Coordinates of C-alpha atoms in Angstrom, one line a residue:
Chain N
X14 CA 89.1 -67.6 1.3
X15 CA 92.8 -67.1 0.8
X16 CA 92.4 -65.8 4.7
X17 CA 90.8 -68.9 5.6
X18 CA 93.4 -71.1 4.7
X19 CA 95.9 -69.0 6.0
X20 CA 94.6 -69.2 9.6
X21 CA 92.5 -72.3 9.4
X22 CA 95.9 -74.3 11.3
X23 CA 96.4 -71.6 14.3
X24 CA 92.5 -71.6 14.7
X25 CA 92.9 -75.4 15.3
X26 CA 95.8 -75.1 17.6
X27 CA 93.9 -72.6 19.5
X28 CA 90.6 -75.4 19.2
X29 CA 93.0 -77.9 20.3
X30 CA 94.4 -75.6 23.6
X31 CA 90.7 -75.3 24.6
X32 CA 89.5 -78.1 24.6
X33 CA 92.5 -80.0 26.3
X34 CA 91.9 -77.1 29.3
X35 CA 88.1 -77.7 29.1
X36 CA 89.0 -81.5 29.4
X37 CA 91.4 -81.0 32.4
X38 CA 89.5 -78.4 34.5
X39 CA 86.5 -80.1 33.9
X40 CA 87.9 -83.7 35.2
X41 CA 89.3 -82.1 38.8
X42 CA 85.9 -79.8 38.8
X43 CA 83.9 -82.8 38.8
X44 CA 86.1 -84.6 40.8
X45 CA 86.0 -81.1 43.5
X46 CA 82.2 -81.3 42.9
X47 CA 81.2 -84.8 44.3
X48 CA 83.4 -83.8 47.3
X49 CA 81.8 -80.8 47.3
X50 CA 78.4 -82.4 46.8
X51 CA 78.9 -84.5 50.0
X52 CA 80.1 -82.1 51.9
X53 CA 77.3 -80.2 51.6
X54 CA 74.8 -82.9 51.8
X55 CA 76.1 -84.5 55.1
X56 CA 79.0 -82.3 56.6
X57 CA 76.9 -80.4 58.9
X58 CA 75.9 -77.0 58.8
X59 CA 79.3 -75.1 59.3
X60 CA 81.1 -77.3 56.1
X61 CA 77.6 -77.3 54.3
X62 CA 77.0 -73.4 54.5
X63 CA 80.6 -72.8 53.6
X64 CA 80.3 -74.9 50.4
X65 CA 76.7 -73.1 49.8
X66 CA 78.3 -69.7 50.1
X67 CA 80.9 -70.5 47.6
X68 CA 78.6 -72.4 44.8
X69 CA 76.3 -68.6 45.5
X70 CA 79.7 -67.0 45.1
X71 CA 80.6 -68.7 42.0
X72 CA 77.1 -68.1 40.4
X73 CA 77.3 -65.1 41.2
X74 CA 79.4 -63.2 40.1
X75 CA 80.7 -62.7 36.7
X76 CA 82.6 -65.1 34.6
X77 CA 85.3 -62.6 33.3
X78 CA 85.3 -60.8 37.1
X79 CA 86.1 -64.0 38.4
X80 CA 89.3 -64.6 36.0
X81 CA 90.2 -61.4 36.3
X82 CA 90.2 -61.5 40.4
X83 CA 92.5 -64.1 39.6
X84 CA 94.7 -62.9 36.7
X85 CA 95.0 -59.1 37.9
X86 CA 93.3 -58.9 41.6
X87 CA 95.9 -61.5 43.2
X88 CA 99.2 -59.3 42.1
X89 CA 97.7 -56.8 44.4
X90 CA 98.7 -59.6 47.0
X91 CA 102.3 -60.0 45.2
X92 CA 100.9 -63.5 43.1
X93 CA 101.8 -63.3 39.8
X94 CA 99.9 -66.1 37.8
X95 CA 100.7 -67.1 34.5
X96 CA 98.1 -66.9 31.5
X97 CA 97.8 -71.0 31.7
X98 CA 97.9 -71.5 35.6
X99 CA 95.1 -68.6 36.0
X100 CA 93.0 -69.7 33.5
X101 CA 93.1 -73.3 34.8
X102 CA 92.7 -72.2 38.6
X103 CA 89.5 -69.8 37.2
X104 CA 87.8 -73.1 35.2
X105 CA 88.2 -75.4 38.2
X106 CA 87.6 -72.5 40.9
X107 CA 83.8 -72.2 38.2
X108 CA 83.2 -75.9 37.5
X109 CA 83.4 -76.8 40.7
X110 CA 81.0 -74.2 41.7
X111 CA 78.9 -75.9 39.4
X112 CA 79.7 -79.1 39.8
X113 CA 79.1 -79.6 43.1
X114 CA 75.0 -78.3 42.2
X115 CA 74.6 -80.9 39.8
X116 CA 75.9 -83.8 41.9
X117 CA 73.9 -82.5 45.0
X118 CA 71.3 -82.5 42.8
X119 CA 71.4 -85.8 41.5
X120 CA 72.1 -86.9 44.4
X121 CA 68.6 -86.0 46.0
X122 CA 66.8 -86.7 43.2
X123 CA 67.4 -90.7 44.1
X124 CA 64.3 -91.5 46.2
X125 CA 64.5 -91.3 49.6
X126 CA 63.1 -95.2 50.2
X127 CA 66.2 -96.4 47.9
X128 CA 68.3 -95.1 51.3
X129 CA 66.0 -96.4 53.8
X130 CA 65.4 -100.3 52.2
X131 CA 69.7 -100.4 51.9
X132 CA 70.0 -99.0 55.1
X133 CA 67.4 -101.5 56.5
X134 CA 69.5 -104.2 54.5
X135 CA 71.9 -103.3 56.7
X136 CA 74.4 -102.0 54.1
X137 CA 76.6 -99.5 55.3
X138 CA 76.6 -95.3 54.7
X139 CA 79.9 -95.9 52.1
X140 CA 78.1 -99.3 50.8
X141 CA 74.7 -97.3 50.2
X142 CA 76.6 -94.4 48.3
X143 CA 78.6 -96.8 45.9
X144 CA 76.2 -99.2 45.2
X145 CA 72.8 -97.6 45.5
X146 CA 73.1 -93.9 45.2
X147 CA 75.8 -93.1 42.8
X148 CA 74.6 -96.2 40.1
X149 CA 71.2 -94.1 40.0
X150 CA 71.6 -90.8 40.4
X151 CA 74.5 -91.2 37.2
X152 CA 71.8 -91.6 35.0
X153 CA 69.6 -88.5 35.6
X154 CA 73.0 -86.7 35.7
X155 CA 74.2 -87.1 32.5
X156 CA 72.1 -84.6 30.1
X157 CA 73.6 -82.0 33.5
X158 CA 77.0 -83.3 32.6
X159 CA 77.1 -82.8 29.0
X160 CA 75.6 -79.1 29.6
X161 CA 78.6 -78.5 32.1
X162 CA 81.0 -79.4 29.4
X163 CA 79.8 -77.2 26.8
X164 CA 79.6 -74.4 29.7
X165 CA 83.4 -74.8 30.5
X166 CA 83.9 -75.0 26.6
X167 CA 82.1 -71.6 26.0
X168 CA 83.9 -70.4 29.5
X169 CA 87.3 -70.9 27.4
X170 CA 86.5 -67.7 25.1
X171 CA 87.4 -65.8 28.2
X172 CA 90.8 -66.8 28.5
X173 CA 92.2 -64.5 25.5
X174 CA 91.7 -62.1 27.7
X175 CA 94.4 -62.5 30.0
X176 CA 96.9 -64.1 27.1
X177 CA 96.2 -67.9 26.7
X178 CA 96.8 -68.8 22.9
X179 CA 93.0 -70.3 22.8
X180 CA 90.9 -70.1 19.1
X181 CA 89.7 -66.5 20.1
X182 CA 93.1 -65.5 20.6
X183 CA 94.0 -66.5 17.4
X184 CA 91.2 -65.4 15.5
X185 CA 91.7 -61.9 17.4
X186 CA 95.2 -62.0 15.7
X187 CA 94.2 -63.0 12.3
X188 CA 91.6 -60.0 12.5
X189 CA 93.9 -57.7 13.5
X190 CA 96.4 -58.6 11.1
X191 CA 94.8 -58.8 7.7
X192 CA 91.9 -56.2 9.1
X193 CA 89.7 -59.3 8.0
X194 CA 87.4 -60.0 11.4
X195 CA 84.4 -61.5 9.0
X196 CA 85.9 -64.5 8.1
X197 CA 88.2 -65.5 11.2
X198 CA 84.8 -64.3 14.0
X199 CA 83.1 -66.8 11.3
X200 CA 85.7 -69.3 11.7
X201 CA 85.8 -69.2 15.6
X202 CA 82.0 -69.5 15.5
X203 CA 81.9 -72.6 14.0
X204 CA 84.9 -73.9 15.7
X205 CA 82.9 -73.8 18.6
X206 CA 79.7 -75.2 17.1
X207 CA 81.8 -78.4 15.7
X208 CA 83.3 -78.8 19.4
X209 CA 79.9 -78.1 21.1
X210 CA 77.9 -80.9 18.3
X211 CA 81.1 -83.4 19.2
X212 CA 80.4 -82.9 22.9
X213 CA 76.0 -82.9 22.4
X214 CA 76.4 -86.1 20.3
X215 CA 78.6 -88.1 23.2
X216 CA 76.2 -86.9 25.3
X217 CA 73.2 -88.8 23.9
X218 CA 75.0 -91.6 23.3
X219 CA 76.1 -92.0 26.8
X220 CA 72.5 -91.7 27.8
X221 CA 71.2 -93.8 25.8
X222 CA 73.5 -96.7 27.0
X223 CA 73.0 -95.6 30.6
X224 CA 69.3 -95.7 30.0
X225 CA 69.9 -99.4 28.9
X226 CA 70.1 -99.8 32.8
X227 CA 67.4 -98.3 33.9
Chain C
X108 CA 90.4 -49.1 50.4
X109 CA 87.2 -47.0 51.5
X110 CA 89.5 -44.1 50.4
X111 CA 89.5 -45.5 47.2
X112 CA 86.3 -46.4 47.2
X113 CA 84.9 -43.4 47.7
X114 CA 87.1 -41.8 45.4
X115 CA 86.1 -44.1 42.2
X116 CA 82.3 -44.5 43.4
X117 CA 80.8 -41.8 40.7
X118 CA 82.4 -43.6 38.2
X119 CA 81.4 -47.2 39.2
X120 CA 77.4 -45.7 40.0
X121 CA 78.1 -44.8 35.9
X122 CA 79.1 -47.6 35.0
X123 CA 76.0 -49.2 37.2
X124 CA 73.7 -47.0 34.9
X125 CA 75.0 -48.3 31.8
X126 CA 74.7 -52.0 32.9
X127 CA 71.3 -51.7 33.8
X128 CA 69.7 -49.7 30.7
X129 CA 72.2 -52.7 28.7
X130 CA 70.2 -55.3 30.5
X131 CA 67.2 -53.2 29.9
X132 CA 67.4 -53.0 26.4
X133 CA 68.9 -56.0 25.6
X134 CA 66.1 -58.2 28.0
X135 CA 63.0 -56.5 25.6
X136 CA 64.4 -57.7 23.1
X137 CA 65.0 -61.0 24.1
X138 CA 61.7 -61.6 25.4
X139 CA 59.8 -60.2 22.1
X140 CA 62.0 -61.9 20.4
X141 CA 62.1 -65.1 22.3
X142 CA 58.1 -65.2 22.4
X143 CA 57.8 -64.6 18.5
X144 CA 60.7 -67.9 18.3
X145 CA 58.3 -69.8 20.6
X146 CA 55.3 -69.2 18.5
X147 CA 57.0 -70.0 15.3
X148 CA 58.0 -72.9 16.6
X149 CA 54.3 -73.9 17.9
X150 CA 52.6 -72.5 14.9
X151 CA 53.3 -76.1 13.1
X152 CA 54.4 -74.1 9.9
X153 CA 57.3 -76.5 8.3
X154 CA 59.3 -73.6 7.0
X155 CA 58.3 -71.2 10.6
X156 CA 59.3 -74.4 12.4
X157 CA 62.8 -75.4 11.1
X158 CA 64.2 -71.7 10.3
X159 CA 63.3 -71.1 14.1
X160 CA 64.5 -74.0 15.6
X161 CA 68.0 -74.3 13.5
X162 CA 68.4 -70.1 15.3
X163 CA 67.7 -71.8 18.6
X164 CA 69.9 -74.3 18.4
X165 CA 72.8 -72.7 16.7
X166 CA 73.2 -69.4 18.3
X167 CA 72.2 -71.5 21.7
X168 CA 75.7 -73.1 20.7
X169 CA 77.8 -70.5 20.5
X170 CA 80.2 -69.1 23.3
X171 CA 78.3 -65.2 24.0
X172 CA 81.9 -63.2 23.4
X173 CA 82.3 -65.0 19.7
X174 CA 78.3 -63.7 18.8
X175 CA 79.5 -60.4 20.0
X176 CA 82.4 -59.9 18.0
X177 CA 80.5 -60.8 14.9
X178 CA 77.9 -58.3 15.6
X179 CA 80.8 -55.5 16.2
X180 CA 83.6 -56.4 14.3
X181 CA 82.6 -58.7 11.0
X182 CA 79.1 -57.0 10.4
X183 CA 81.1 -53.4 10.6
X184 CA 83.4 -55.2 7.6
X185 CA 80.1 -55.8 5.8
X186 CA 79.7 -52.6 5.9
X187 CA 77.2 -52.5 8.8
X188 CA 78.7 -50.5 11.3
X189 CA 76.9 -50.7 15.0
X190 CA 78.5 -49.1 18.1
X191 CA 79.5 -51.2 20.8
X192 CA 75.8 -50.5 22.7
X193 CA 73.8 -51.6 19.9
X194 CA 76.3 -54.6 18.7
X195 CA 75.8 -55.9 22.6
X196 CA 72.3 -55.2 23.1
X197 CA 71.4 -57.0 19.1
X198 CA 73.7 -59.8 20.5
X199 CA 72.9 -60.1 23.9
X200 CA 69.1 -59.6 22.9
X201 CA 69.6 -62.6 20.2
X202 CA 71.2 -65.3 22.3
X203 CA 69.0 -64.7 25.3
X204 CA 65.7 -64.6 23.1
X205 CA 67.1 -68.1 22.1
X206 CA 67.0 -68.9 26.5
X207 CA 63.4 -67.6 26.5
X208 CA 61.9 -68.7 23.3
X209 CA 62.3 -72.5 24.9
X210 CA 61.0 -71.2 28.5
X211 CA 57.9 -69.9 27.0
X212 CA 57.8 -72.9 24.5
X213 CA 57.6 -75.4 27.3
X214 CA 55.3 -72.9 29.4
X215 CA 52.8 -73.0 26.7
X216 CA 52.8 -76.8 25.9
X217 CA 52.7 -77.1 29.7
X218 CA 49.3 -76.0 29.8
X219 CA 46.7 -78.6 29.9
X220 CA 45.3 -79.0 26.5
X221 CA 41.9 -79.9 27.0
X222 CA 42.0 -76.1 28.2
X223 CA 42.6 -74.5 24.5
X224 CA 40.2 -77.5 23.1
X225 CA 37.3 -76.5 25.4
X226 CA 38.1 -72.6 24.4
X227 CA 38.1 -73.8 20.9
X228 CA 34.9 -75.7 21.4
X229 CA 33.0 -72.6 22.6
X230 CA 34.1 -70.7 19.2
X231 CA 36.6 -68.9 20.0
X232 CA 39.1 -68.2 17.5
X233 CA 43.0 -69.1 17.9
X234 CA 44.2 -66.1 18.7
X235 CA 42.0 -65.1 21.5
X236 CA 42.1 -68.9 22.9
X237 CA 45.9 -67.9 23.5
X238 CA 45.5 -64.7 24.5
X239 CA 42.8 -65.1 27.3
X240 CA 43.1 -69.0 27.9
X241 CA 47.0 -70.3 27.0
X242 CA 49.3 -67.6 28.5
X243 CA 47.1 -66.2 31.7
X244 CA 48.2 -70.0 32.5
X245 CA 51.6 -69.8 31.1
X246 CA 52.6 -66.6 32.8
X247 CA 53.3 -67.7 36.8
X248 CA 54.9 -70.8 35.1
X249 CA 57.6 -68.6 33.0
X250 CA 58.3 -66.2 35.9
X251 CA 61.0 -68.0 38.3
X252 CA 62.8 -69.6 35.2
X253 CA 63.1 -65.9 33.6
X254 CA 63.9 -64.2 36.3
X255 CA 67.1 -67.0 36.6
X256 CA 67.4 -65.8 33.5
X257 CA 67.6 -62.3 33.8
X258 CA 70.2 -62.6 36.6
X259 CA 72.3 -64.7 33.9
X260 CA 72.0 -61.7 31.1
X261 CA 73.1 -59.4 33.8
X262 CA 76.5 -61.3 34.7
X263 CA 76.7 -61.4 31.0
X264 CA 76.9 -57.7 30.4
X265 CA 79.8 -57.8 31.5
X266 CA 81.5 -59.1 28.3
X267 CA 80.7 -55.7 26.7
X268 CA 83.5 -54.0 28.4
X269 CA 85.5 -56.0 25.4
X270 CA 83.7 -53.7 22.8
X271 CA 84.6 -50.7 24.5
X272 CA 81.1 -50.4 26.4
X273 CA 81.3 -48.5 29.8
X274 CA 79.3 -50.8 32.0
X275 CA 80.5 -51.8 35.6
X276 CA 83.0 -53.9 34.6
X277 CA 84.6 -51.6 32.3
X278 CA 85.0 -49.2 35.4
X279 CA 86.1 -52.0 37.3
X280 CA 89.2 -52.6 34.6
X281 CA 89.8 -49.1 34.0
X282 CA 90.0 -48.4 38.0
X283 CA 92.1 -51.4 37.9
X284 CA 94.5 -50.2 35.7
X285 CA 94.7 -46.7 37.4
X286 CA 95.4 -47.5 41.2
X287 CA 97.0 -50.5 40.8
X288 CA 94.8 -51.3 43.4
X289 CA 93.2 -54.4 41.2
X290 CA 91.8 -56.6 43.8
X291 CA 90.2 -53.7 45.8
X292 CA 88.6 -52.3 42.2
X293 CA 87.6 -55.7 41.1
X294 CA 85.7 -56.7 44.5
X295 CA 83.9 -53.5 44.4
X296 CA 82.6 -54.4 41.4
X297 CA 81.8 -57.7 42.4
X298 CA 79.6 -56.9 45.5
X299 CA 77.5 -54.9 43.2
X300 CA 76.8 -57.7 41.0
X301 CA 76.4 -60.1 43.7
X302 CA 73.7 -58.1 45.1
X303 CA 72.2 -58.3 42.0
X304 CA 72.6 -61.9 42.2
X305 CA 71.1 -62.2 45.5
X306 CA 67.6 -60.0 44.7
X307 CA 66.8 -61.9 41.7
X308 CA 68.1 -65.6 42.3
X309 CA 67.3 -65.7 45.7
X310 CA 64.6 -63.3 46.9
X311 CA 62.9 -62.6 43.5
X312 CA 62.2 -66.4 42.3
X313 CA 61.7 -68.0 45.9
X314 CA 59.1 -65.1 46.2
X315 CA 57.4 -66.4 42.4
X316 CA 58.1 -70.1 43.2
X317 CA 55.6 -69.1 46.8
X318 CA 52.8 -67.6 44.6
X319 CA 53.1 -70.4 42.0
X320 CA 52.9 -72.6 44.8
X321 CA 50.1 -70.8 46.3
X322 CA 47.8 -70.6 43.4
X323 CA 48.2 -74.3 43.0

């Protein structure tokens, strides 16, 4: 218990690091993703089977491969990343891989007619999008959403790897140093679970309100 | 590169070997693992129930690399020392029986129930009702979504290399390391999993999704 205590404030500082990258990587994947999604929904077949190719790239292969082509495989090329900027380039270079599959998905799963009656109405392809599509294909989104953040969450337990102060950093150091790794692995664990429950419980909320909509 | 290539390919067909018997090992016991969750959670036993559920959705939680180190490092401080291979197959086996357990849950419920009442109704007994009614059914509806699955656990035996395991990626890294050649290493490495990839997400589960579709 004494051990607890002892590390209980660099386990939160290391809580606090992940989830403020998970927040940040997350907000440009998503953002990456929708103009991902559209691109590969009505850019044609050269943009379209570029953005395919990478979302197949990004699934893939590997999470820590990915960081690590990154972190170690771009000094080969003379780019010499820092912990932070790598493992922020890796989770947006993954969520939007990501991403850009759930949008496309929700995108489709809007019926077809919805497109056809607005474009019969006259309405044009930017109107249809932001008033018809994107209001409708939010809701069936969201349960994809919340899954993506606790994905990028999990994805930050990678990042100790190449040096980024994140909880399993400092639980790694805690081990080490007081040859202790039951109680600080423990305390990591349900680190995570707390975040991931914070994140699950949003979720739901936000989809019960959107289903208010419906 | 070839040069290099060449020169590191024993190795990385070792490290190859090691990742597949991982996934392997670690995939039986996920699915007899996962199907024993999805029965306790059918079997409408309170206790069965909520001690199967509460595993489901709290290891389910839990970032892969965290479970790991608490099967190698903090159960070897309890005293229950595994090597690196058994700490990732127990783990790896334990969070991916979690991923199965609900894809045969939902493959079972999926099947119509006035099937198991009319097997019931002609006196059979529970256990051959699922044996020779439920899961016949289940089975073409569980194979796309576990073999997604199985291309997942693959990517993910590559967090071993942390525990000192010698799979692919460990190669990778060590090879890494060695030529100071890390891109070349690494891309090796990452054609062979993204072949992988390819057979099962692609070829594999549009090939099951055709006979599911088939079969009607």
């Amino acid at each position: 218990m004494h051990v607890a205590s002892l590390y209980a404030s660099a386990i939160a500082s290391g809580a606090l690091k992940d989830v403020g990258l998970t927040i940040v990587s997350s907000l440009i994947a998503l953002l990456l993703g929708i103009a991902g999604a559209l691109a590969r929904l009505y850019g044609g077949s050269v943009i379209g089977g570029l953005v395919y190719w990478y979302v197949e790239l990004i699934r893939g292969l590997p999470a820590i491969l990915q960081l690590f082509i990154i972190f170690f495989g771009l000094t080969q090329f003379g780019i010499d990343l820092s912990p932070v900027a790598a493992s922020v380039l890796w989770l947006v270079a993954y969520g939007t891989g990501y991403a850009v599959e759930i949008f496309r998905a929700g995108i489709m799963e809007v019926p077809t007619g919805q497109r056809e009656a607005a474009d019969a109405l006259g309405l044009s392809s930017l109107k249809i999008l932001q008033k018809i599509i994107v209001p409708q294909a939010w809701v069936g989104m969201l349960p994809n959403l919340t899954s993506f953040l606790v994905l990028q969450l999990k994805n930050t337990t990678l990042l100790y790897l190449v040096g980024y102060a994140d909880i399993m950093y400092q639980a790694r150091l805690g081990a080490d140093a007081t040859e202790q790794p039951g109680i600080l692995y423990l305390m990591a664990a349900l680190a995570y679970l707390v975040i991931a429950l914070v994140i699950a419980v949003a979720g739901l909320r936000m989809e019960r309100r959107a289903a208010l909509y419906r | 590169m070839i040069a290099l290539w060449r020169q590191y390919l024993p190795q990385f067909f070792q490290g190859v070997g090691v990742t597949l018997e991982l996934t392997a090992l670690s995939l039986l016991v996920a699915l007899l693992f996962g199907f024993l969750l999805a029965l306790a959670r059918l079997s409408g036993w309170r206790g069965l129930v909520l001690g199967a559920t509460v595993y489901t959705e709290v290891i389910r939680a839990i970032p892969v690399l965290v479970l790991l180190f608490l099967a190698y490092y903090s159960l070897a401080q309890a005293g229950i020392k595994l090597s690196g291979m058994t700490a990732a197959v127990v783990t790896l086996g334990g969070f991916y029986a979690t991923l199965y357990g609900e894809i045969f849950r939902g493959a079972i419920l999926g099947v119509d129930r006035g099937q198991s009442e009319a097997a019931l109704a002609l006196g059979m007994n529970r256990r051959t009702v699922m044996r020779k009614i439920v899961l016949p059914q289940a089975f073409f509806t569980i194979l796309p979504p576990a073999t997604n699955q199985l291309s997942n656990l693959i990517k993910d035996t590559s967090l071993v290399f942390t525990v000192g395991v010698t799979d692919l990626m460990f190669q990778a890294y060590a090879a890494s390391s060695a030529t100071f050649q890390p891109m070349d290493m690494l891309l090796l490495a990452g054609i062979v999993y993204f072949v992988f990839y390819l057979v099962l997400s692609k070829f594999l589960t549009r090939w099951e999704l055709n006979v599911q579709r088939r079969r009607g």
